[in-house]
Amino acid sequence: MVERVIDNFNLEQICRSGQCFRMDSRGAGRYSLIAGGRYLETEQQNGRTVFFCEQAEFEDFWEEYFDLRADYAFYMGKIGAEDCYLSEAAQYGSGIRILRQDLWEMIVSFLISQQNNILRIRRCIENICDSYGEKQISSQGEEYCAFPTPQALAVLKEDALMACNLGYRSKYVVRAARNIVDGHCDLENIRRLPYLEAREELLKLYGVGGKVADCICLFALHHLEAFPVDTHIRQAMEKHYRQGFPMEQYQGCQGVLQQYMFYYELAGGKQIP
């Protein structure tokens, strides 16, 4: 067990931020999370966070996964005093961090995310993990399923994942898995590339457009200059940034600020499913 007091870190906000889909509330400030083939339970009460894992596992994996070494107050401090909207959005979602997630899982997750909502994305991912992921047992005795490998999905018919409620997105996921297995898409190479080059490589995958590529770059590759634009962000920009979002002013942390905006627009002070 590892206990920490961490500024600008809120499990509820991260769970509801729309960047990860295998984190679930268990009530009373406790959450379960499956990532990188691992299972974690964590709890947050009165500013203290408890990670129910060994110190070595926390330092080797979860500390980096949650991006806990980064100073998010520094990012928020870059916001100009005159930008009331962005200041309010950042304050509203001040506990959000950009998670360092698995590249393959993010490719699948954001292929599924197209024309979809968070609740349905979660169910789709749960379905494909239950159907095609390897069964695991956590150190606490909890049974869970790892995220399915490209090899597990590449052998399927293109419409096979419709049974998991993916609809037309089934062919996107199966084709992406085949591209990785046959070597047309090299994940290790993409991990080494700078933002724009990685984005171009991702755009070669069937079904991946600009918004999806930027989500993958931000939430898997940690390219903080990526700035995904979906309906919520587009509406916010039309209302508050008619001359365009000041990218140069926030060079190197645009994606962090985008996430504050996204959460603020999505939540609107209401509970997110």
Coordinates of N, CA and C in Angstrom, one line a residue, residues 61-222:
F61 N 5.3 1.7 -12.3 CA 4.2 1.8 -13.3 C 3.2 2.9 -13.0
W62 N 2.6 2.9 -11.9 CA 1.5 3.8 -11.6 C 1.8 5.2 -11.5
E63 N 3.0 5.5 -10.9 CA 3.4 6.9 -10.8 C 3.6 7.5 -12.1
E64 N 4.1 6.8 -13.1 CA 4.2 7.3 -14.5 C 2.9 7.3 -15.2
Y65 N 2.1 6.3 -15.0 CA 0.8 6.2 -15.6 C -0.1 7.4 -15.3
F66 N -0.1 7.8 -14.0 CA -0.9 9.0 -13.6 C -0.2 10.3 -13.8
D67 N 1.0 10.3 -14.4 CA 1.8 11.5 -14.6 C 2.1 12.3 -13.3
L68 N 2.4 11.6 -12.3 CA 2.5 12.2 -11.0 C 3.7 13.1 -10.8
R69 N 4.7 12.9 -11.6 CA 6.0 13.7 -11.5 C 5.8 15.0 -12.1
A70 N 4.8 15.3 -12.9 CA 4.6 16.6 -13.6 C 3.9 17.6 -12.6
D71 N 4.2 18.9 -12.9 CA 3.7 19.9 -12.1 C 2.5 20.6 -12.9
Y72 N 1.3 20.2 -12.5 CA 0.1 20.7 -13.3 C -0.2 22.1 -12.9
A73 N 0.2 22.6 -11.7 CA 0.1 24.0 -11.3 C 0.9 24.9 -12.3
F74 N 2.0 24.4 -12.8 CA 2.8 25.1 -13.8 C 2.0 25.3 -15.1
Y75 N 1.3 24.3 -15.5 CA 0.4 24.4 -16.7 C -0.7 25.4 -16.5
M76 N -1.3 25.3 -15.4 CA -2.4 26.3 -15.1 C -1.9 27.7 -14.9
G77 N -0.7 27.8 -14.4 CA -0.1 29.1 -14.3 C 0.2 29.9 -15.6
K78 N 0.2 29.1 -16.7 CA 0.4 29.7 -18.0 C -0.8 30.5 -18.5
I79 N -2.0 30.2 -17.9 CA -3.2 30.8 -18.4 C -3.3 32.3 -18.1
G80 N -3.5 33.1 -19.2 CA -3.5 34.5 -19.0 C -4.7 35.0 -18.1
A81 N -4.4 36.0 -17.3 CA -5.5 36.5 -16.4 C -6.7 37.0 -17.1
E82 N -6.5 37.4 -18.3 CA -7.6 37.9 -19.1 C -8.5 36.8 -19.7
D83 N -8.1 35.6 -19.6 CA -8.9 34.5 -20.2 C -9.7 33.9 -19.1
C84 N -10.8 34.5 -18.8 CA -11.7 34.1 -17.7 C -12.3 32.7 -18.0
Y85 N -12.6 32.4 -19.2 CA -13.2 31.1 -19.6 C -12.2 30.0 -19.3
L86 N -11.0 30.1 -19.8 CA -10.0 29.0 -19.6 C -9.6 28.9 -18.1
S87 N -9.5 30.0 -17.4 CA -9.2 30.0 -16.0 C -10.2 29.2 -15.2
E88 N -11.5 29.5 -15.6 CA -12.6 28.8 -14.9 C -12.6 27.3 -15.2
A89 N -12.4 27.0 -16.5 CA -12.3 25.6 -16.9 C -11.2 24.8 -16.2
A90 N -10.0 25.5 -16.1 CA -8.9 24.8 -15.4 C -9.2 24.6 -13.9
Q91 N -9.8 25.6 -13.3 CA -10.1 25.5 -11.9 C -11.2 24.4 -11.7
Y92 N -12.1 24.3 -12.6 CA -13.2 23.3 -12.5 C -12.6 21.9 -12.6
G93 N -11.6 21.7 -13.5 CA -11.1 20.3 -13.7 C -9.6 20.3 -13.2
S94 N -9.3 21.0 -12.1 CA -7.9 21.1 -11.7 C -7.2 19.8 -11.3
G95 N -8.1 18.8 -11.0 CA -7.5 17.5 -10.6 C -7.2 16.5 -11.7
I96 N -7.4 16.9 -13.0 CA -7.2 16.1 -14.1 C -5.7 16.0 -14.5
R97 N -5.3 14.8 -14.8 CA -3.9 14.7 -15.4 C -4.0 13.9 -16.7
I98 N -3.1 14.1 -17.5 CA -3.0 13.4 -18.8 C -2.3 12.0 -18.6
L99 N -3.1 11.0 -18.6 CA -2.6 9.7 -18.3 C -1.7 9.2 -19.4
R100 N -0.7 8.3 -19.0 CA 0.2 7.7 -20.0 C -0.3 6.3 -20.3
Q101 N -1.1 6.2 -21.3 CA -1.8 4.9 -21.5 C -1.1 4.1 -22.7
D102 N -1.6 2.9 -22.8 CA -1.0 2.0 -23.8 C -1.5 2.4 -25.2
L103 N -0.6 2.4 -26.1 CA -0.8 2.9 -27.5 C -1.9 2.1 -28.2
W104 N -1.8 0.8 -28.2 CA -2.7 -0.1 -28.9 C -4.1 0.1 -28.2
E105 N -4.2 0.1 -26.9 CA -5.5 0.3 -26.3 C -6.1 1.6 -26.7
M106 N -5.3 2.7 -26.8 CA -5.9 4.0 -27.2 C -6.3 4.0 -28.6
I107 N -5.6 3.3 -29.5 CA -6.1 3.2 -30.9 C -7.4 2.6 -31.0
V108 N -7.6 1.5 -30.3 CA -8.9 0.9 -30.3 C -10.0 1.7 -29.6
S109 N -9.7 2.3 -28.4 CA -10.6 3.1 -27.7 C -11.1 4.2 -28.5
F110 N -10.3 4.9 -29.2 CA -10.7 6.1 -29.8 C -11.2 5.9 -31.3
L111 N -10.9 4.7 -31.8 CA -11.7 4.2 -33.0 C -13.2 4.0 -32.6
I112 N -13.3 3.4 -31.4 CA -14.7 3.1 -30.9 C -15.4 4.4 -30.5
S113 N -14.7 5.4 -30.1 CA -15.3 6.7 -29.6 C -16.0 7.5 -30.6
Q114 N -15.8 7.2 -31.9 CA -16.4 8.0 -33.0 C -17.9 7.9 -33.0
Q115 N -18.6 9.1 -32.9 CA -20.0 9.2 -32.9 C -20.6 8.3 -31.8
N116 N -20.0 8.4 -30.6 CA -20.3 7.6 -29.5 C -20.3 8.4 -28.2
N117 N -20.8 7.9 -27.1 CA -20.7 8.6 -25.8 C -19.9 7.8 -24.8
I118 N -19.5 8.4 -23.7 CA -18.6 7.7 -22.8 C -19.2 6.4 -22.2
L119 N -20.4 6.4 -21.9 CA -21.0 5.2 -21.3 C -21.0 4.1 -22.3
R120 N -21.3 4.3 -23.6 CA -21.3 3.3 -24.6 C -19.9 2.8 -24.9
I121 N -19.0 3.8 -24.9 CA -17.6 3.4 -25.2 C -17.1 2.4 -24.1
R122 N -17.4 2.7 -22.8 CA -17.0 1.9 -21.7 C -17.6 0.4 -21.9
R123 N -18.9 0.4 -22.3 CA -19.5 -0.9 -22.5 C -18.9 -1.7 -23.6
C124 N -18.6 -1.0 -24.7 CA -18.0 -1.7 -25.9 C -16.6 -2.3 -25.5
I125 N -15.8 -1.5 -24.8 CA -14.5 -1.9 -24.4 C -14.6 -3.1 -23.4
E126 N -15.5 -3.0 -22.5 CA -15.7 -4.1 -21.5 C -16.1 -5.4 -22.3
N127 N -17.0 -5.2 -23.3 CA -17.4 -6.4 -24.1 C -16.2 -7.0 -24.8
I128 N -15.4 -6.2 -25.5 CA -14.3 -6.9 -26.2 C -13.2 -7.4 -25.3
C129 N -13.0 -6.8 -24.1 CA -12.1 -7.4 -23.2 C -12.6 -8.7 -22.6
D130 N -13.9 -8.7 -22.3 CA -14.5 -10.0 -21.7 C -14.4 -11.1 -22.8
S131 N -14.6 -10.7 -24.1 CA -14.7 -11.7 -25.1 C -13.3 -12.2 -25.6
Y132 N -12.3 -11.3 -25.7 CA -11.1 -11.6 -26.3 C -9.8 -11.3 -25.5
G133 N -10.0 -10.7 -24.3 CA -8.8 -10.5 -23.4 C -8.5 -11.7 -22.6
E134 N -7.2 -11.7 -22.2 CA -6.7 -12.8 -21.4 C -7.2 -12.6 -20.0
K135 N -7.7 -13.7 -19.4 CA -8.2 -13.7 -18.0 C -7.0 -13.6 -17.0
Q136 N -7.1 -12.7 -16.0 CA -6.0 -12.5 -15.1 C -6.6 -12.5 -13.7
I137 N -5.7 -12.7 -12.7 CA -6.1 -12.6 -11.3 C -5.1 -11.6 -10.6
S138 N -5.7 -10.6 -10.0 CA -4.8 -9.6 -9.3 C -4.3 -10.1 -8.0
S139 N -3.3 -9.4 -7.4 CA -2.7 -9.8 -6.2 C -3.7 -9.8 -5.0
Q140 N -4.8 -9.1 -5.2 CA -5.9 -9.0 -4.2 C -6.9 -10.1 -4.5
G141 N -6.7 -11.0 -5.5 CA -7.6 -12.0 -5.8 C -8.8 -11.6 -6.8
E142 N -8.7 -10.4 -7.3 CA -9.7 -9.9 -8.2 C -9.5 -10.5 -9.6
E143 N -10.6 -11.0 -10.2 CA -10.5 -11.5 -11.6 C -10.8 -10.4 -12.5
Y144 N -10.0 -10.3 -13.6 CA -10.2 -9.3 -14.6 C -9.7 -9.7 -15.9
C145 N -10.0 -9.0 -17.0 CA -9.5 -9.3 -18.3 C -8.6 -8.3 -18.8
A146 N -7.4 -8.7 -19.3 CA -6.5 -7.7 -19.9 C -7.1 -7.2 -21.3
F147 N -6.5 -6.2 -21.8 CA -7.0 -5.7 -23.0 C -6.6 -6.6 -24.1
P148 N -7.4 -7.0 -25.1 CA -7.1 -7.9 -26.1 C -5.9 -7.5 -27.0
T149 N -5.0 -8.4 -27.4 CA -3.9 -8.0 -28.2 C -4.3 -7.8 -29.6
P150 N -3.5 -7.2 -30.4 CA -3.8 -7.1 -31.9 C -3.9 -8.5 -32.5
Q151 N -3.1 -9.4 -32.0 CA -3.1 -10.8 -32.6 C -4.5 -11.5 -32.3
A152 N -5.1 -11.2 -31.2 CA -6.4 -11.8 -30.8 C -7.5 -11.2 -31.7
L153 N -7.4 -10.0 -32.2 CA -8.4 -9.4 -32.9 C -8.2 -9.5 -34.4
A154 N -6.9 -9.6 -34.8 CA -6.6 -9.6 -36.3 C -7.2 -10.8 -37.0
V155 N -7.5 -11.9 -36.3 CA -8.0 -13.1 -36.9 C -9.5 -13.1 -37.1
L156 N -10.1 -12.1 -36.6 CA -11.6 -12.0 -36.6 C -12.1 -11.6 -38.0
K157 N -13.3 -11.9 -38.3 CA -14.0 -11.3 -39.4 C -14.3 -9.8 -39.1
E158 N -14.4 -9.0 -40.2 CA -14.5 -7.6 -40.0 C -15.7 -7.2 -39.2
D159 N -16.8 -8.0 -39.3 CA -18.0 -7.6 -38.6 C -18.1 -8.4 -37.2
A160 N -17.1 -9.1 -36.8 CA -17.2 -9.9 -35.6 C -17.5 -9.1 -34.3
L161 N -16.9 -7.9 -34.3 CA -17.1 -7.1 -33.1 C -18.4 -6.3 -33.0
M162 N -19.2 -6.5 -34.0 CA -20.6 -6.0 -33.9 C -21.3 -6.7 -32.8
A163 N -21.0 -7.9 -32.5 CA -21.5 -8.7 -31.3 C -21.2 -8.0 -30.0
C164 N -20.1 -7.2 -30.0 CA -19.7 -6.4 -28.8 C -20.3 -5.0 -28.8
N165 N -21.2 -4.8 -29.7 CA -21.9 -3.5 -29.9 C -21.0 -2.4 -30.5
L166 N -20.0 -2.8 -31.3 CA -19.2 -1.8 -31.9 C -19.8 -1.2 -33.2
G167 N -20.8 -1.9 -33.7 CA -21.5 -1.5 -35.0 C -20.5 -1.4 -36.1
Y168 N -20.6 -0.3 -36.9 CA -19.7 -0.1 -38.1 C -18.2 0.0 -37.7
R169 N -18.0 0.3 -36.4 CA -16.6 0.5 -35.9 C -15.8 -0.8 -35.8
S170 N -16.6 -1.9 -35.9 CA -15.9 -3.2 -35.9 C -14.8 -3.4 -36.9
K171 N -15.1 -3.0 -38.1 CA -14.1 -3.1 -39.2 C -12.9 -2.2 -39.0
Y172 N -13.1 -1.1 -38.4 CA -12.0 -0.2 -38.1 C -11.0 -0.9 -37.1
V173 N -11.5 -1.5 -36.1 CA -10.7 -2.1 -35.1 C -10.0 -3.4 -35.7
V174 N -10.8 -4.2 -36.4 CA -10.2 -5.4 -36.9 C -9.1 -5.1 -38.0
R175 N -9.4 -4.1 -38.8 CA -8.4 -3.7 -39.8 C -7.1 -3.1 -39.2
A176 N -7.3 -2.3 -38.1 CA -6.2 -1.8 -37.4 C -5.3 -2.9 -36.8
A177 N -6.0 -3.9 -36.2 CA -5.2 -5.1 -35.6 C -4.5 -5.8 -36.7
R178 N -5.1 -6.0 -37.9 CA -4.4 -6.7 -39.0 C -3.2 -5.8 -39.5
N179 N -3.3 -4.5 -39.5 CA -2.2 -3.7 -40.0 C -1.0 -3.8 -39.1
I180 N -1.3 -3.9 -37.8 CA -0.2 -4.1 -36.8 C 0.4 -5.4 -36.9
V181 N -0.4 -6.5 -37.0 CA 0.1 -7.8 -37.0 C 0.9 -8.1 -38.3
D182 N 0.5 -7.5 -39.4 CA 1.2 -7.8 -40.7 C 2.4 -6.8 -40.9
G183 N 2.6 -5.9 -40.0 CA 3.7 -5.0 -40.1 C 3.5 -3.7 -40.8
H184 N 2.3 -3.4 -41.3 CA 2.1 -2.2 -42.0 C 2.0 -1.0 -41.0
C185 N 1.7 -1.3 -39.8 CA 1.8 -0.3 -38.7 C 2.7 -0.7 -37.6
D186 N 3.8 0.0 -37.4 CA 4.8 -0.3 -36.4 C 4.6 0.5 -35.1
L187 N 4.0 -0.1 -34.1 CA 3.7 0.7 -32.9 C 5.0 1.2 -32.2
E188 N 6.0 0.4 -32.2 CA 7.3 0.8 -31.6 C 7.9 2.0 -32.3
N189 N 7.8 2.0 -33.6 CA 8.3 3.2 -34.4 C 7.4 4.4 -34.0
I190 N 6.1 4.3 -34.0 CA 5.2 5.4 -33.7 C 5.6 6.0 -32.3
R191 N 5.9 5.1 -31.3 CA 6.2 5.6 -30.0 C 7.4 6.5 -30.0
R192 N 8.3 6.3 -30.9 CA 9.6 7.0 -31.0 C 9.5 8.4 -31.7
L193 N 8.4 8.5 -32.5 CA 8.3 9.7 -33.4 C 7.8 10.9 -32.6
P194 N 8.2 12.1 -33.1 CA 7.7 13.4 -32.6 C 6.2 13.5 -33.0
Y195 N 5.5 14.4 -32.4 CA 4.1 14.6 -32.5 C 3.6 14.5 -34.0
L196 N 4.0 15.4 -34.8 CA 3.4 15.5 -36.2 C 3.7 14.3 -37.0
E197 N 4.9 13.7 -36.8 CA 5.2 12.4 -37.6 C 4.3 11.3 -37.0
A198 N 4.2 11.2 -35.7 CA 3.3 10.1 -35.2 C 1.9 10.3 -35.6
R199 N 1.4 11.5 -35.7 CA 0.1 11.8 -36.1 C -0.1 11.3 -37.6
E200 N 0.8 11.6 -38.4 CA 0.7 11.2 -39.8 C 0.7 9.7 -40.0
E201 N 1.5 9.0 -39.2 CA 1.4 7.5 -39.2 C 0.1 7.0 -38.7
L202 N -0.5 7.6 -37.7 CA -1.8 7.1 -37.2 C -2.9 7.4 -38.2
L203 N -2.8 8.4 -39.0 CA -3.8 8.8 -40.0 C -3.8 7.7 -41.1
K204 N -2.8 6.9 -41.2 CA -2.8 5.9 -42.2 C -3.7 4.7 -41.9
L205 N -4.0 4.6 -40.6 CA -4.9 3.5 -40.2 C -6.3 3.8 -40.6
Y206 N -7.0 2.7 -41.1 CA -8.4 2.8 -41.6 C -9.3 3.3 -40.5
G207 N -10.0 4.3 -40.7 CA -11.0 4.8 -39.7 C -10.4 5.9 -38.8
V208 N -9.1 6.2 -38.9 CA -8.5 7.2 -38.0 C -8.5 8.6 -38.7
G209 N -9.2 9.5 -38.2 CA -9.2 10.9 -38.7 C -8.4 11.8 -37.7
G210 N -8.4 13.1 -38.0 CA -7.6 14.0 -37.2 C -7.9 14.0 -35.7
K211 N -9.1 14.0 -35.4 CA -9.5 14.1 -33.9 C -9.0 12.8 -33.2
V212 N -9.3 11.7 -33.8 CA -8.9 10.4 -33.2 C -7.3 10.3 -33.1
A213 N -6.6 10.7 -34.2 CA -5.2 10.7 -34.1 C -4.6 11.6 -33.0
D214 N -5.3 12.8 -32.8 CA -4.8 13.7 -31.8 C -5.1 13.1 -30.4
C215 N -6.2 12.4 -30.2 CA -6.5 11.8 -28.9 C -5.5 10.7 -28.6
I216 N -5.1 9.9 -29.6 CA -4.1 8.9 -29.4 C -2.8 9.5 -29.1
C217 N -2.4 10.6 -29.8 CA -1.1 11.2 -29.5 C -1.1 11.8 -28.1
L218 N -2.2 12.3 -27.6 CA -2.3 13.0 -26.3 C -2.3 11.9 -25.2
F219 N -3.2 11.0 -25.3 CA -3.5 10.1 -24.2 C -2.6 8.8 -24.2
A220 N -1.9 8.5 -25.3 CA -1.0 7.3 -25.3 C 0.4 7.8 -25.4
L221 N 0.7 8.7 -26.3 CA 2.1 9.1 -26.6 C 2.5 10.3 -25.7
H222 N 1.6 10.9 -25.0 CA 1.9 12.0 -24.2 C 2.5 13.2 -24.9

